[in-house]
Amino acid sequence: MDFTIPENTRRMTRVIRDFMQNEVYPLEREFLNASFRDMLPVLEQKRRNAKAMGLWAPHIPEEYGGQGLGLLEFAHVSEELGRSPIGHYLCNCQAPDVGNMEILMKYGTDEQKGSYLLPLIQGEIRSCFAMTEPGYPGSNPTWMGATAVKDGDDYVINGQKWFITGADGAAFAIVLATTNPEAESRYLRASMIIVPTDTAGFRRVRNTSVMGEVGSDYASHAEILFDDCRVPQSNRLGPEGAGFVIAQERLGPGRIHHCMRWIGICERAFDLMCEWAATRHTAPDRTLGSRQIAQVWIAESRAEIDAARLMVLQTAWKIDREGASAARDEISLIKFYVAGVLQRVLDRAIQAHGGMGMTDDLPLAYWYRFERAARIYDGPDEVHKLVVARRILRRYGG
Ligand SMILES: Cc1cc2nc3c(=O)[nH]c(=O)nc-3n(C[C@H](O)[C@H](O)[C@H](O)COP(=O)(O)OP(=O)(O)OC[C@H]3O[C@@H](n4cnc5c(N)ncnc54)[C@H](O)[C@@H]3O)c2cc1C
């Protein structure tokens, strides 16, 4: 394995560090204490700056207007951007748009690319990805209630989705719905369909409150109702019945993006914890850092973050060389392991800060609220653990 960081990625991470230091961190306290929608004008200005600095859409090939980074290179960039809650958004590589761009690039027709992909890459519009449903287990997306039935040249979609990140203000949703209920394989029954959010029959019911916050715009998780929502069949993304397969493909690199963003969060939390421990006095002659308990928090966090990064880089390296299906074990392992490291490091950093750690003067409490979901979305811990364990046991004849 060769994890040498290419020179262009090094250059970009240096520029990102300056951008974060000079333009992003100074904005954080205001961001943490305002609604996302209220912050949009200032965020838009920062996005223009990121574009001018050559940081825009780093994961997208240059011919589409991005910076052309491969998965392993983007992993390093994603870590740098993850050090602030707004880093990815400012460079237009935030979930769920990042995954939607990837599948539109791979499966979109020329017309779909012109109408949806290019404006998405330019940051003129946002999108959302609608798979999870209230009445069915999101952990098993081969079983769902939403249907898309052919009628003339159209699909008529009915069903309910929830936790749809960024649906508030999105221009379109990529929706997973059953189109082929008769298919023998449960993996071949659903299709992905692009639904503009102004289509009749598409209704955003509410932004669901998550960890005490209803959220707005990109920072929303919405419930959506499809009531005889009619779109042309030409809005289907990829082959009929391939929705689940495409969703899995989307989630492979998506988990690398998430994990490296989480490692960026860990590094920032680690810096904050160490700076605080080194300077905060617990007695006139003693700093917090002089207490063994704080030293244990620091040593354990350092070891866990370093281990997590190596696991993720190895997975990205394997996906780049052999494709996501060859790295299924690694993808499951990093998904639950790094999500766990994230929770533990954030918890220690908050504990070290005492009352200060609970405030929104620092990003720790924000991350503690919003990144609890890391152990649930894109497959809960339990599902990844049992999937990987089953595959391992098969090798032992189990
Ligand atoms: C903040 C946030 C953002 C999200 N964004 C999106 C989005 O943009 N688009 C979207 O479509 N969805 C989104 N989701 C939904 C997310 O993907 C689902 O919540 C997740 O897949 C789990 O599905 P579920 O909530 O239906 O839980 P369930 O599937 O009902 O599972 C509940 C719990 O049961 C356990 N469990 C489930 N299956 C098994 C099993 N086989 N063995 C052992 N234990 C099991 C797990 O502990 C799991 O946490 C988001 C969720 C959150 C919290």
mmCIF file with all atom_site columns, C-alpha atoms and ligand atoms in Angstrom, residues 95-96 127-141 161-167 174 176 210-211 220-222 250-251 369-384 386-387 390, ligand 1:
data_model
loop_
_atom_site.group_PDB
_atom_site.id
_atom_site.type_symbol
_atom_site.label_atom_id
_atom_site.label_alt_id
_atom_site.label_comp_id
_atom_site.label_asym_id
_atom_site.label_entity_id
_atom_site.label_seq_id
_atom_site.pdbx_PDB_ins_code
_atom_site.Cartn_x
_atom_site.Cartn_y
_atom_site.Cartn_z
_atom_site.occupancy
_atom_site.B_iso_or_equiv
_atom_site.pdbx_formal_charge
_atom_site.auth_seq_id
_atom_site.auth_comp_id
_atom_site.auth_asym_id
_atom_site.auth_atom_id
_atom_site.pdbx_PDB_model_num
ATOM   1   C CA  . ALA A 1 95  ? -23.826 14.757  1.471  1.00 0.00 ? 95  ALA A CA  1
ATOM   2   C CA  . PRO A 1 96  ? -26.267 13.977  -0.042 1.00 0.00 ? 96  PRO A CA  1
ATOM   3   C CA  . SER A 1 127 ? -30.740 17.885  -4.214 1.00 0.00 ? 127 SER A CA  1
ATOM   4   C CA  . CYS A 1 128 ? -31.819 15.161  -1.795 1.00 0.00 ? 128 CYS A CA  1
ATOM   5   C CA  . PHE A 1 129 ? -31.883 11.366  -1.732 1.00 0.00 ? 129 PHE A CA  1
ATOM   6   C CA  . ALA A 1 130 ? -35.150 9.709   -0.665 1.00 0.00 ? 130 ALA A CA  1
ATOM   7   C CA  . MET A 1 131 ? -34.910 6.078   0.381  1.00 0.00 ? 131 MET A CA  1
ATOM   8   C CA  . THR A 1 132 ? -35.951 5.658   4.063  1.00 0.00 ? 132 THR A CA  1
ATOM   9   C CA  . GLU A 1 133 ? -39.619 5.217   4.982  1.00 0.00 ? 133 GLU A CA  1
ATOM   10  C CA  . PRO A 1 134 ? -41.466 5.479   8.304  1.00 0.00 ? 134 PRO A CA  1
ATOM   11  C CA  . GLY A 1 135 ? -43.300 2.158   7.888  1.00 0.00 ? 135 GLY A CA  1
ATOM   12  C CA  . TYR A 1 136 ? -40.341 -0.002  6.807  1.00 0.00 ? 136 TYR A CA  1
ATOM   13  C CA  . PRO A 1 137 ? -36.838 -0.690  8.156  1.00 0.00 ? 137 PRO A CA  1
ATOM   14  C CA  . GLY A 1 138 ? -34.334 1.627   6.527  1.00 0.00 ? 138 GLY A CA  1
ATOM   15  C CA  . SER A 1 139 ? -31.701 -0.977  7.450  1.00 0.00 ? 139 SER A CA  1
ATOM   16  C CA  . ASN A 1 140 ? -33.242 -3.284  4.866  1.00 0.00 ? 140 ASN A CA  1
ATOM   17  C CA  . PRO A 1 141 ? -33.971 -1.070  1.859  1.00 0.00 ? 141 PRO A CA  1
ATOM   18  C CA  . LYS A 1 161 ? -40.267 8.957   2.988  1.00 0.00 ? 161 LYS A CA  1
ATOM   19  C CA  . TRP A 1 162 ? -38.601 10.526  5.991  1.00 0.00 ? 162 TRP A CA  1
ATOM   20  C CA  . PHE A 1 163 ? -35.256 11.746  7.307  1.00 0.00 ? 163 PHE A CA  1
ATOM   21  C CA  . ILE A 1 164 ? -34.575 13.118  3.837  1.00 0.00 ? 164 ILE A CA  1
ATOM   22  C CA  . THR A 1 165 ? -31.565 15.359  4.394  1.00 0.00 ? 165 THR A CA  1
ATOM   23  C CA  . GLY A 1 166 ? -31.650 18.705  2.642  1.00 0.00 ? 166 GLY A CA  1
ATOM   24  C CA  . ALA A 1 167 ? -35.152 18.187  1.163  1.00 0.00 ? 167 ALA A CA  1
ATOM   25  C CA  . ILE A 1 174 ? -33.595 11.014  -6.320 1.00 0.00 ? 174 ILE A CA  1
ATOM   26  C CA  . LEU A 1 176 ? -36.074 4.873   -4.620 1.00 0.00 ? 176 LEU A CA  1
ATOM   27  C CA  . VAL A 1 210 ? -33.513 15.702  15.121 1.00 0.00 ? 210 VAL A CA  1
ATOM   28  C CA  . MET A 1 211 ? -31.729 15.945  18.483 1.00 0.00 ? 211 MET A CA  1
ATOM   29  C CA  . SER A 1 220 ? -33.099 19.754  7.388  1.00 0.00 ? 220 SER A CA  1
ATOM   30  C CA  . HIS A 1 221 ? -34.266 16.149  7.556  1.00 0.00 ? 221 HIS A CA  1
ATOM   31  C CA  . ALA A 1 222 ? -37.719 16.121  6.016  1.00 0.00 ? 222 ALA A CA  1
ATOM   32  C CA  . ARG A 1 250 ? -23.468 5.207   -4.074 1.00 0.00 ? 250 ARG A CA  1
ATOM   33  C CA  . LEU A 1 251 ? -22.909 4.139   -0.481 1.00 0.00 ? 251 LEU A CA  1
ATOM   34  C CA  . ARG A 1 369 ? -25.817 16.180  18.672 1.00 0.00 ? 369 ARG A CA  1
ATOM   35  C CA  . PHE A 1 370 ? -25.615 15.750  14.917 1.00 0.00 ? 370 PHE A CA  1
ATOM   36  C CA  . GLU A 1 371 ? -22.996 13.072  14.577 1.00 0.00 ? 371 GLU A CA  1
ATOM   37  C CA  . ARG A 1 372 ? -24.766 10.672  16.940 1.00 0.00 ? 372 ARG A CA  1
ATOM   38  C CA  . ALA A 1 373 ? -26.593 9.748   13.752 1.00 0.00 ? 373 ALA A CA  1
ATOM   39  C CA  . ALA A 1 374 ? -23.303 8.471   12.302 1.00 0.00 ? 374 ALA A CA  1
ATOM   40  C CA  . ARG A 1 375 ? -23.974 5.137   14.021 1.00 0.00 ? 375 ARG A CA  1
ATOM   41  C CA  . ILE A 1 376 ? -27.391 4.933   12.346 1.00 0.00 ? 376 ILE A CA  1
ATOM   42  C CA  . TYR A 1 377 ? -27.431 6.376   8.808  1.00 0.00 ? 377 TYR A CA  1
ATOM   43  C CA  . ASP A 1 378 ? -25.859 4.547   5.856  1.00 0.00 ? 378 ASP A CA  1
ATOM   44  C CA  . GLY A 1 379 ? -26.426 1.315   7.769  1.00 0.00 ? 379 GLY A CA  1
ATOM   45  C CA  . PRO A 1 380 ? -26.578 1.053   11.581 1.00 0.00 ? 380 PRO A CA  1
ATOM   46  C CA  . ASP A 1 381 ? -23.562 -0.385  13.433 1.00 0.00 ? 381 ASP A CA  1
ATOM   47  C CA  . GLU A 1 382 ? -25.341 -3.676  14.113 1.00 0.00 ? 382 GLU A CA  1
ATOM   48  C CA  . VAL A 1 383 ? -26.077 -4.377  10.446 1.00 0.00 ? 383 VAL A CA  1
ATOM   49  C CA  . HIS A 1 384 ? -22.477 -3.720  9.367  1.00 0.00 ? 384 HIS A CA  1
ATOM   50  C CA  . LEU A 1 386 ? -23.327 -8.867  11.413 1.00 0.00 ? 386 LEU A CA  1
ATOM   51  C CA  . VAL A 1 387 ? -22.802 -8.580  7.634  1.00 0.00 ? 387 VAL A CA  1
ATOM   52  C CA  . ARG A 1 390 ? -21.216 -13.555 8.496  1.00 0.00 ? 390 ARG A CA  1
HETATM 53  C C1  . LIG B 2 .   ? -29.693 12.530  10.652 1.00 0.00 ? 1   LIG B C1  1
HETATM 54  C C2  . LIG B 2 .   ? -30.180 11.498  9.676  1.00 0.00 ? 1   LIG B C2  1
HETATM 55  C C3  . LIG B 2 .   ? -30.104 11.757  8.311  1.00 0.00 ? 1   LIG B C3  1
HETATM 56  C C4  . LIG B 2 .   ? -30.578 10.835  7.381  1.00 0.00 ? 1   LIG B C4  1
HETATM 57  N N1  . LIG B 2 .   ? -30.592 11.136  6.039  1.00 0.00 ? 1   LIG B N1  1
HETATM 58  C C5  . LIG B 2 .   ? -31.209 10.317  5.170  1.00 0.00 ? 1   LIG B C5  1
HETATM 59  C C6  . LIG B 2 .   ? -31.352 10.680  3.781  1.00 0.00 ? 1   LIG B C6  1
HETATM 60  O O1  . LIG B 2 .   ? -30.916 11.738  3.334  1.00 0.00 ? 1   LIG B O1  1
HETATM 61  N N2  . LIG B 2 .   ? -32.045 9.839   2.958  1.00 0.00 ? 1   LIG B N2  1
HETATM 62  C C7  . LIG B 2 .   ? -32.570 8.657   3.401  1.00 0.00 ? 1   LIG B C7  1
HETATM 63  O O2  . LIG B 2 .   ? -33.164 7.936   2.611  1.00 0.00 ? 1   LIG B O2  1
HETATM 64  N N3  . LIG B 2 .   ? -32.437 8.272   4.712  1.00 0.00 ? 1   LIG B N3  1
HETATM 65  C C8  . LIG B 2 .   ? -31.782 9.080   5.596  1.00 0.00 ? 1   LIG B C8  1
HETATM 66  N N4  . LIG B 2 .   ? -31.676 8.730   6.922  1.00 0.00 ? 1   LIG B N4  1
HETATM 67  C C9  . LIG B 2 .   ? -32.276 7.487   7.369  1.00 0.00 ? 1   LIG B C9  1
HETATM 68  C C10 . LIG B 2 .   ? -31.266 6.427   7.745  1.00 0.00 ? 1   LIG B C10 1
HETATM 69  O O3  . LIG B 2 .   ? -30.592 5.951   6.609  1.00 0.00 ? 1   LIG B O3  1
HETATM 70  C C11 . LIG B 2 .   ? -32.020 5.334   8.510  1.00 0.00 ? 1   LIG B C11 1
HETATM 71  O O4  . LIG B 2 .   ? -32.444 5.894   9.737  1.00 0.00 ? 1   LIG B O4  1
HETATM 72  C C12 . LIG B 2 .   ? -31.172 4.085   8.735  1.00 0.00 ? 1   LIG B C12 1
HETATM 73  O O5  . LIG B 2 .   ? -30.960 3.402   7.529  1.00 0.00 ? 1   LIG B O5  1
HETATM 74  C C13 . LIG B 2 .   ? -31.864 3.127   9.721  1.00 0.00 ? 1   LIG B C13 1
HETATM 75  O O6  . LIG B 2 .   ? -33.159 2.827   9.294  1.00 0.00 ? 1   LIG B O6  1
HETATM 76  P P1  . LIG B 2 .   ? -34.395 2.995   10.316 1.00 0.00 ? 1   LIG B P1  1
HETATM 77  O O7  . LIG B 2 .   ? -34.320 4.332   10.939 1.00 0.00 ? 1   LIG B O7  1
HETATM 78  O O8  . LIG B 2 .   ? -35.634 2.666   9.563  1.00 0.00 ? 1   LIG B O8  1
HETATM 79  O O9  . LIG B 2 .   ? -34.139 1.938   11.462 1.00 0.00 ? 1   LIG B O9  1
HETATM 80  P P2  . LIG B 2 .   ? -34.496 0.376   11.449 1.00 0.00 ? 1   LIG B P2  1
HETATM 81  O O10 . LIG B 2 .   ? -34.122 -0.236  10.164 1.00 0.00 ? 1   LIG B O10 1
HETATM 82  O O11 . LIG B 2 .   ? -35.916 0.234   11.883 1.00 0.00 ? 1   LIG B O11 1
HETATM 83  O O12 . LIG B 2 .   ? -33.533 -0.176  12.566 1.00 0.00 ? 1   LIG B O12 1
HETATM 84  C C14 . LIG B 2 .   ? -33.632 0.243   13.941 1.00 0.00 ? 1   LIG B C14 1
HETATM 85  C C15 . LIG B 2 .   ? -32.486 -0.348  14.739 1.00 0.00 ? 1   LIG B C15 1
HETATM 86  O O13 . LIG B 2 .   ? -32.622 -1.755  14.751 1.00 0.00 ? 1   LIG B O13 1
HETATM 87  C C16 . LIG B 2 .   ? -31.353 -2.379  14.689 1.00 0.00 ? 1   LIG B C16 1
HETATM 88  N N5  . LIG B 2 .   ? -31.372 -3.283  13.519 1.00 0.00 ? 1   LIG B N5  1
HETATM 89  C C17 . LIG B 2 .   ? -31.973 -3.092  12.323 1.00 0.00 ? 1   LIG B C17 1
HETATM 90  N N6  . LIG B 2 .   ? -31.794 -4.170  11.535 1.00 0.00 ? 1   LIG B N6  1
HETATM 91  C C18 . LIG B 2 .   ? -31.077 -5.050  12.241 1.00 0.00 ? 1   LIG B C18 1
HETATM 92  C C19 . LIG B 2 .   ? -30.579 -6.358  11.996 1.00 0.00 ? 1   LIG B C19 1
HETATM 93  N N7  . LIG B 2 .   ? -30.769 -6.968  10.806 1.00 0.00 ? 1   LIG B N7  1
HETATM 94  N N8  . LIG B 2 .   ? -29.861 -6.974  12.973 1.00 0.00 ? 1   LIG B N8  1
HETATM 95  C C20 . LIG B 2 .   ? -29.632 -6.355  14.170 1.00 0.00 ? 1   LIG B C20 1
HETATM 96  N N9  . LIG B 2 .   ? -30.091 -5.146  14.457 1.00 0.00 ? 1   LIG B N9  1
HETATM 97  C C21 . LIG B 2 .   ? -30.808 -4.498  13.521 1.00 0.00 ? 1   LIG B C21 1
HETATM 98  C C22 . LIG B 2 .   ? -30.310 -1.275  14.567 1.00 0.00 ? 1   LIG B C22 1
HETATM 99  O O14 . LIG B 2 .   ? -29.776 -1.026  15.847 1.00 0.00 ? 1   LIG B O14 1
HETATM 100 C C23 . LIG B 2 .   ? -31.105 -0.076  14.114 1.00 0.00 ? 1   LIG B C23 1
HETATM 101 O O15 . LIG B 2 .   ? -30.531 1.150   14.570 1.00 0.00 ? 1   LIG B O15 1
HETATM 102 C C24 . LIG B 2 .   ? -31.144 9.620   7.850  1.00 0.00 ? 1   LIG B C24 1
HETATM 103 C C25 . LIG B 2 .   ? -31.185 9.348   9.225  1.00 0.00 ? 1   LIG B C25 1
HETATM 104 C C26 . LIG B 2 .   ? -30.730 10.267  10.140 1.00 0.00 ? 1   LIG B C26 1
HETATM 105 C C27 . LIG B 2 .   ? -30.825 9.968   11.607 1.00 0.00 ? 1   LIG B C27 1
#
